[in-house]
Coordinates of C-alpha atoms in Angstrom, one line a residue:
M1 CA 4.5 -12.9 -2.6
L2 CA 2.2 -10.3 -3.9
A3 CA 3.3 -6.7 -4.2
A4 CA 1.5 -3.6 -5.3
A5 CA 2.1 -2.5 -8.9
T6 CA 4.6 0.4 -8.4
A7 CA 6.7 0.2 -11.6
L8 CA 5.0 3.1 -13.3
I9 CA 4.3 6.4 -11.4
L10 CA 1.9 8.8 -13.0
P11 CA 0.4 12.0 -11.7
A12 CA -3.2 11.7 -10.6
S13 CA -5.4 14.7 -9.8
A14 CA -7.2 14.8 -6.5
A15 CA -10.0 16.6 -8.1
A16 CA -13.3 14.9 -8.9
P17 CA -13.3 13.7 -12.5
K18 CA -15.6 15.4 -15.0
G19 CA -17.8 13.6 -17.5
E20 CA -17.1 13.7 -21.2
P21 CA -19.7 13.2 -23.9
F22 CA -19.8 9.6 -25.4
G23 CA -23.0 9.6 -27.5
T24 CA -26.7 9.0 -26.8
A25 CA -28.6 6.0 -25.6
N26 CA -32.4 5.7 -24.9
G27 CA -32.7 9.3 -26.0
K28 CA -30.3 10.4 -23.2
P29 CA -26.8 11.7 -23.3
V30 CA -24.1 9.3 -22.1
E31 CA -20.9 10.5 -20.4
V32 CA -17.5 8.8 -19.7
F33 CA -15.6 9.4 -16.5
T34 CA -11.8 8.7 -16.2
L35 CA -10.3 7.8 -12.9
T36 CA -6.5 7.6 -12.3
N37 CA -4.2 6.9 -9.3
H38 CA -0.5 7.5 -8.6
K39 CA 0.5 3.9 -9.4
G40 CA -0.3 3.8 -13.1
L41 CA -3.9 2.5 -12.9
K42 CA -6.5 4.1 -15.1
L43 CA -10.2 3.2 -15.2
R44 CA -12.8 4.6 -17.7
A45 CA -16.5 4.1 -17.1
M46 CA -19.7 5.4 -18.7
T47 CA -23.2 6.2 -17.6
Y48 CA -24.8 3.7 -19.9
G49 CA -25.0 0.5 -17.8
A50 CA -22.4 1.9 -15.4
I51 CA -20.1 0.0 -17.8
V52 CA -16.3 -0.1 -17.3
L53 CA -14.9 0.6 -20.7
S54 CA -11.2 0.0 -19.8
L55 CA -9.0 -0.7 -16.9
E56 CA -5.2 -0.2 -17.5
T57 CA -2.6 -1.6 -15.1
P58 CA 1.1 -2.2 -15.4
D59 CA 2.8 -5.6 -15.8
R60 CA 6.1 -6.6 -14.0
D61 CA 8.1 -4.6 -16.7
G62 CA 6.1 -1.5 -16.1
K63 CA 4.1 -1.9 -19.4
S64 CA 0.5 -1.0 -19.0
A65 CA -2.3 -2.9 -20.7
D66 CA -6.1 -2.8 -20.7
V67 CA -7.2 -5.9 -18.8
V68 CA -11.0 -5.9 -19.4
L69 CA -12.9 -6.8 -22.6
G70 CA -15.2 -4.3 -24.3
Y71 CA -15.8 -2.2 -27.4
K72 CA -14.6 1.2 -28.7
T73 CA -18.1 2.7 -29.3
L74 CA -21.3 3.1 -27.5
D75 CA -23.3 1.8 -30.5
E76 CA -21.5 -1.6 -30.2
Y77 CA -22.5 -1.9 -26.5
I78 CA -26.1 -1.0 -27.4
K79 CA -26.2 -3.5 -30.3
D80 CA -24.7 -6.6 -28.9
T81 CA -22.8 -7.3 -25.7
P82 CA -22.7 -10.2 -23.2
Y83 CA -22.8 -7.7 -20.3
F84 CA -19.2 -6.5 -20.9
G85 CA -18.2 -4.3 -17.9
A86 CA -21.8 -3.6 -16.8
V87 CA -23.6 -3.4 -13.5
V88 CA -26.4 -6.1 -13.7
G89 CA -29.6 -6.1 -11.8
R90 CA -32.1 -5.6 -10.3
V91 CA -31.3 -9.3 -9.7
G92 CA -28.1 -10.5 -11.2
N93 CA -27.8 -14.1 -12.3
R94 CA -30.7 -16.5 -12.9
I95 CA -34.2 -16.8 -11.6
A96 CA -35.9 -20.2 -12.4
K97 CA -38.8 -20.0 -14.9
G98 CA -38.8 -16.2 -14.5
K99 CA -41.1 -16.4 -11.4
F100 CA -40.9 -15.8 -7.7
T101 CA -43.4 -15.4 -4.9
L102 CA -43.1 -12.6 -2.3
D103 CA -45.7 -11.8 0.4
D104 CA -48.1 -14.3 -1.2
K105 CA -48.0 -12.7 -4.6
T106 CA -46.3 -14.3 -7.6
Y107 CA -44.3 -12.1 -9.9
T108 CA -43.5 -12.9 -13.6
L109 CA -40.3 -11.8 -15.3
A110 CA -39.0 -11.9 -18.8
L111 CA -37.6 -15.2 -20.0
N112 CA -34.4 -14.0 -21.6
N113 CA -32.0 -16.9 -21.2
D114 CA -32.4 -20.6 -22.0
P115 CA -29.3 -22.7 -21.1
G116 CA -29.9 -26.4 -21.9
G117 CA -33.2 -25.3 -23.6
I118 CA -34.7 -24.4 -20.2
K119 CA -35.9 -20.8 -20.0
C120 CA -35.2 -18.5 -17.1
S121 CA -34.7 -14.8 -16.3
L122 CA -31.1 -13.5 -16.4
H123 CA -29.5 -10.4 -15.0
G124 CA -32.6 -8.3 -14.5
G125 CA -34.5 -9.1 -17.7
L126 CA -34.8 -7.6 -21.2
K127 CA -33.7 -4.1 -20.1
G128 CA -31.8 -4.6 -16.8
F129 CA -29.4 -2.1 -15.2
D130 CA -26.9 -2.8 -17.9
K131 CA -29.1 -1.2 -20.6
V132 CA -30.2 2.0 -18.8
V133 CA -28.6 5.4 -18.6
W134 CA -27.5 6.1 -15.0
Q135 CA -26.9 9.6 -13.6
G136 CA -23.1 10.1 -13.2
E137 CA -21.2 12.4 -11.0
G138 CA -17.4 12.6 -10.4
V139 CA -16.5 12.4 -6.7
E140 CA -13.4 12.7 -4.6
K141 CA -12.6 11.6 -1.1
D142 CA -9.2 12.0 0.7
G143 CA -7.4 12.4 -2.6
V144 CA -9.1 9.3 -4.2
Q145 CA -11.0 9.7 -7.4
G146 CA -14.4 8.1 -8.0
V147 CA -17.6 8.2 -10.0
K148 CA -21.0 7.9 -8.4
F149 CA -23.8 6.3 -10.5
H150 CA -27.5 6.6 -9.5
Y151 CA -30.6 5.0 -10.9
L152 CA -34.2 4.8 -9.9
S153 CA -35.7 1.5 -11.0
K154 CA -39.5 2.2 -11.0
D155 CA -42.2 0.0 -9.5
G156 CA -43.0 -2.7 -12.0
E157 CA -39.9 -2.3 -14.1
E158 CA -39.0 -5.7 -15.7
G159 CA -41.8 -7.1 -13.5
Y160 CA -40.2 -6.3 -10.1
P161 CA -42.1 -4.6 -7.3
G162 CA -41.1 -1.4 -5.6
N163 CA -39.3 1.8 -6.5
L164 CA -35.7 0.8 -6.0
D165 CA -33.2 3.7 -5.5
V166 CA -29.7 2.4 -6.4
T167 CA -26.3 4.0 -6.0
V168 CA -23.0 2.4 -7.2
I169 CA -19.7 4.2 -6.6
Y170 CA -16.4 3.2 -8.3
W171 CA -13.2 4.3 -6.5
L172 CA -9.6 3.9 -7.8
T173 CA -7.3 4.0 -4.8
D174 CA -3.5 4.3 -4.5
D175 CA -3.5 0.8 -3.1
N176 CA -4.3 -0.2 -6.7
E177 CA -7.9 -1.1 -5.7
W178 CA -10.9 -0.7 -7.9
K179 CA -13.4 -0.5 -5.1
I180 CA -17.2 -0.7 -5.7
D181 CA -19.7 0.5 -3.1
Y182 CA -23.3 -0.5 -3.7
S183 CA -26.4 0.7 -1.8
A184 CA -30.1 0.6 -2.4
T185 CA -33.5 1.5 -0.8
T186 CA -37.0 0.6 -1.7
D187 CA -40.6 1.5 -0.9
K188 CA -41.9 -2.1 -1.4
A189 CA -40.3 -5.4 -0.5
T190 CA -38.3 -6.6 -3.5
P191 CA -35.4 -8.9 -4.4
V192 CA -32.0 -7.2 -5.0
N193 CA -28.8 -8.8 -6.1
V194 CA -26.7 -6.2 -7.9
T195 CA -23.2 -7.1 -9.2
Q196 CA -20.5 -6.1 -11.6
H197 CA -19.9 -8.1 -14.8
S198 CA -16.5 -7.2 -16.1
Y199 CA -14.6 -9.7 -18.3
F200 CA -10.9 -9.9 -17.3
N201 CA -7.8 -11.1 -19.1
L202 CA -4.7 -10.2 -17.1
K203 CA -2.6 -10.7 -20.3
G204 CA -4.5 -7.9 -21.8
E205 CA -7.9 -7.9 -23.6
G206 CA -7.7 -9.7 -27.0
N207 CA -4.4 -11.4 -26.0
G208 CA -5.6 -15.0 -26.2
D209 CA -7.2 -17.4 -23.8
I210 CA -7.1 -17.4 -20.0
L211 CA -6.4 -21.1 -19.5
D212 CA -3.0 -20.4 -17.8
H213 CA -4.5 -18.0 -15.3
E214 CA -4.0 -19.5 -11.9
I215 CA -6.8 -19.0 -9.4
T216 CA -7.5 -19.6 -5.7
F217 CA -10.9 -19.3 -4.0
K218 CA -11.6 -18.9 -0.3
A219 CA -14.5 -21.3 -0.8
S220 CA -14.9 -25.0 0.3
R221 CA -18.4 -25.4 -1.2
F222 CA -20.3 -24.5 -4.3
T223 CA -23.9 -24.6 -5.4
P224 CA -24.4 -27.4 -8.0
V225 CA -26.9 -26.7 -10.8
D226 CA -29.3 -28.6 -13.0
A227 CA -29.2 -28.6 -16.8
G228 CA -30.8 -25.1 -16.9
L229 CA -28.0 -23.8 -14.6
I230 CA -30.4 -23.3 -11.7
P231 CA -29.0 -24.3 -8.3
T232 CA -30.4 -27.5 -6.9
G233 CA -30.5 -26.0 -3.4
R234 CA -27.5 -28.1 -2.1
L235 CA -24.2 -26.7 -0.9
Q236 CA -21.7 -29.3 -2.2
P237 CA -18.2 -29.6 -0.9
V238 CA -15.6 -28.9 -3.6
E239 CA -13.1 -31.4 -2.2
G240 CA -12.3 -34.1 -4.8
T241 CA -14.0 -32.2 -7.6
P242 CA -12.7 -29.9 -10.5
F243 CA -14.3 -27.1 -8.4
D244 CA -11.7 -27.3 -5.7
F245 CA -9.7 -24.1 -5.9
T246 CA -8.8 -23.9 -2.2
T247 CA -5.2 -24.3 -3.5
P248 CA -4.0 -22.7 -6.7
H249 CA -4.9 -24.3 -10.0
K250 CA -4.8 -23.1 -13.6
V251 CA -8.2 -22.6 -15.2
G252 CA -7.3 -25.0 -18.0
E253 CA -6.1 -27.7 -15.8
R254 CA -9.6 -29.3 -15.2
V255 CA -12.1 -27.2 -17.2
N256 CA -12.6 -30.0 -19.7
A257 CA -12.8 -32.8 -17.1
E258 CA -15.5 -35.5 -17.4
D259 CA -17.9 -33.9 -14.9
E260 CA -21.6 -33.4 -15.1
Q261 CA -21.5 -29.9 -13.7
L262 CA -18.9 -28.8 -16.2
K263 CA -21.0 -30.3 -19.0
F264 CA -24.0 -28.3 -17.8
G265 CA -22.0 -25.0 -17.8
G266 CA -19.9 -25.8 -20.9
G267 CA -17.0 -25.2 -18.4
Y268 CA -17.0 -23.2 -15.2
D269 CA -20.2 -21.1 -14.8
H270 CA -21.1 -21.7 -11.2
N271 CA -21.5 -20.0 -7.8
W272 CA -18.9 -20.7 -5.1
V273 CA -20.1 -20.4 -1.4
L274 CA -17.4 -18.2 0.2
D275 CA -16.0 -19.4 3.5
N276 CA -16.6 -15.9 4.9
Q277 CA -20.3 -15.5 5.7
S278 CA -20.0 -12.7 8.2
G279 CA -20.9 -9.9 5.9
G280 CA -17.6 -8.2 6.5
L281 CA -15.1 -7.4 3.8
A282 CA -12.9 -10.5 3.2
L283 CA -10.6 -12.1 0.6
A284 CA -12.6 -14.2 -1.8
A285 CA -10.2 -15.0 -4.6
V286 CA -6.7 -14.5 -6.0
V287 CA -5.8 -14.6 -9.7
H288 CA -2.3 -14.8 -11.1
E289 CA -1.2 -14.5 -14.8
P290 CA 2.3 -15.8 -15.0
T291 CA 3.6 -14.3 -18.3
T292 CA 2.9 -10.7 -17.2
G293 CA 3.1 -11.2 -13.4
R294 CA -0.2 -9.4 -12.9
T295 CA -2.3 -10.4 -10.0
M296 CA -5.8 -9.6 -8.9
E297 CA -7.2 -10.2 -5.5
I298 CA -11.0 -10.0 -5.0
L299 CA -12.5 -9.0 -1.7
T300 CA -16.2 -8.8 -0.9
T301 CA -18.9 -8.5 1.7
E302 CA -21.0 -10.9 -0.4
P303 CA -21.5 -14.6 0.5
G304 CA -21.0 -15.9 -3.1
L305 CA -18.8 -15.6 -6.1
Q306 CA -20.0 -16.6 -9.6
F307 CA -17.0 -17.7 -11.7
Y308 CA -17.4 -17.8 -15.5
C309 CA -14.6 -18.5 -17.9
G310 CA -15.9 -17.2 -21.2
N311 CA -17.4 -20.5 -22.4
F312 CA -19.9 -18.8 -24.7
L313 CA -17.4 -16.5 -26.4
D314 CA -17.1 -17.8 -29.9
G315 CA -15.1 -15.3 -32.0
Q316 CA -18.1 -13.5 -33.4
L317 CA -17.6 -10.4 -31.3
T318 CA -14.6 -8.1 -32.1
G319 CA -13.2 -6.1 -29.2
K320 CA -11.7 -2.6 -28.9
S321 CA -8.2 -3.7 -30.0
G322 CA -9.7 -5.1 -33.3
K323 CA -9.2 -8.7 -32.2
P324 CA -12.0 -11.3 -32.0
Y325 CA -13.0 -12.6 -28.6
N326 CA -12.7 -16.4 -28.8
H327 CA -13.7 -19.3 -26.6
R328 CA -12.4 -18.8 -23.0
N329 CA -10.7 -15.5 -23.7
A330 CA -11.9 -14.0 -20.4
L331 CA -12.8 -14.6 -16.7
V332 CA -15.8 -13.1 -14.9
F333 CA -16.0 -12.9 -11.1
E334 CA -19.4 -11.8 -10.0
T335 CA -19.6 -11.1 -6.2
Q336 CA -23.2 -11.9 -5.3
H337 CA -25.8 -13.7 -3.3
Y338 CA -26.6 -17.1 -4.7
P339 CA -28.5 -17.6 -8.0
D340 CA -32.3 -18.1 -7.8
S341 CA -32.3 -17.0 -4.2
P342 CA -36.0 -15.8 -4.3
N343 CA -37.0 -19.4 -4.9
Q344 CA -34.5 -21.1 -2.5
P345 CA -35.6 -20.7 1.1
T346 CA -32.3 -22.1 2.5
F347 CA -30.2 -19.6 0.7
P348 CA -29.3 -16.2 2.2
S349 CA -32.2 -13.8 1.5
I350 CA -31.9 -11.0 -1.1
I351 CA -35.3 -9.4 -0.1
L352 CA -34.9 -5.7 0.7
K353 CA -37.7 -4.2 2.7
P354 CA -38.8 -0.6 3.1
G355 CA -36.9 1.3 5.8
K356 CA -33.8 -0.9 5.2
T357 CA -30.7 -0.2 3.1
M358 CA -28.9 -2.8 1.1
K359 CA -25.1 -2.2 1.3
S360 CA -22.4 -4.2 -0.3
T361 CA -18.7 -3.6 -1.1
T362 CA -16.4 -5.4 -3.6
V363 CA -12.7 -4.7 -4.2
Y364 CA -10.6 -5.8 -7.2
R365 CA -7.0 -5.2 -6.0
F366 CA -4.2 -5.3 -8.6
G367 CA -0.6 -6.2 -8.0
L368 CA 2.5 -8.1 -9.3
K369 CA 4.2 -11.3 -8.7
S370 CA 7.9 -11.8 -9.6
G371 CA 9.0 -14.8 -11.6
K372 CA 6.8 -17.0 -13.8

């Protein structure tokens, strides 16, 4: 049975947090905002990329640890990062061949990813939302601290049409929830699929692999991919495959199974079709790390969940604790619409039109489970 993490009680101010200087990027000052709650959770996020720098939460013994991967300095994020902690967009995930057609016009995007030697556009292009400086503002509502990030993605930026006005708000509640509210408007029809790309290790960042993390998905189908990790367009049942997490399984249990889909991704790097397709907030996944007792529930209004288990981490990046990030040292859970949606007419649409507002909510809720 899951229980809220209550072992450590810390004072948390109801006041809106204030930004603190963290360097300069793209010729603009970057600030860090620190959010706390009354249950021992602490989240730090900066205006460059709306990146979450750290997220501290207690284990079953009341000992706090940072459970997201990242760096100590801004320069490290600017130099080399696989989207640690960032908001990605304007379209998260992959677009086949870096092209899509909208209202009889074909748009061409940067080809910045080539899994299987097949080029595509990934996470918004060469300078997506993860590499820009957002406007940041500390906010407070009903005693809950938050930080509001705002960015105007101009018409033609990275090849996308329309001036897209985007707001992302991080909240840290006393229910031990990191809640993310997304909204966007546009003056031209444009695809939008914004998501969060934090790398989690519930043992603590830098504390080894995630193969013993136990996960459950509220998803009976997934979108199989080709060798370039582009969806084929089918929605395949997970039953009888290594992709069946409808009951709890450890990540390492089947990640190296003889399976074509796992070979394409080098492990899990796929989109699950969530059973809830209503657009309302619903449970999507549960994660449990047995040695610390930490749990994480993921709730979302989105129809899909991309699960990636750090297949491309290779020890060349050194994290904030001074430890290398090795193969499968983290889990990523990107709540989203499905990859390559602009080129897949049977997938839920990600086209935002003038006069409409894109709204989406995702919650990462932290707790504890007794025993091992």
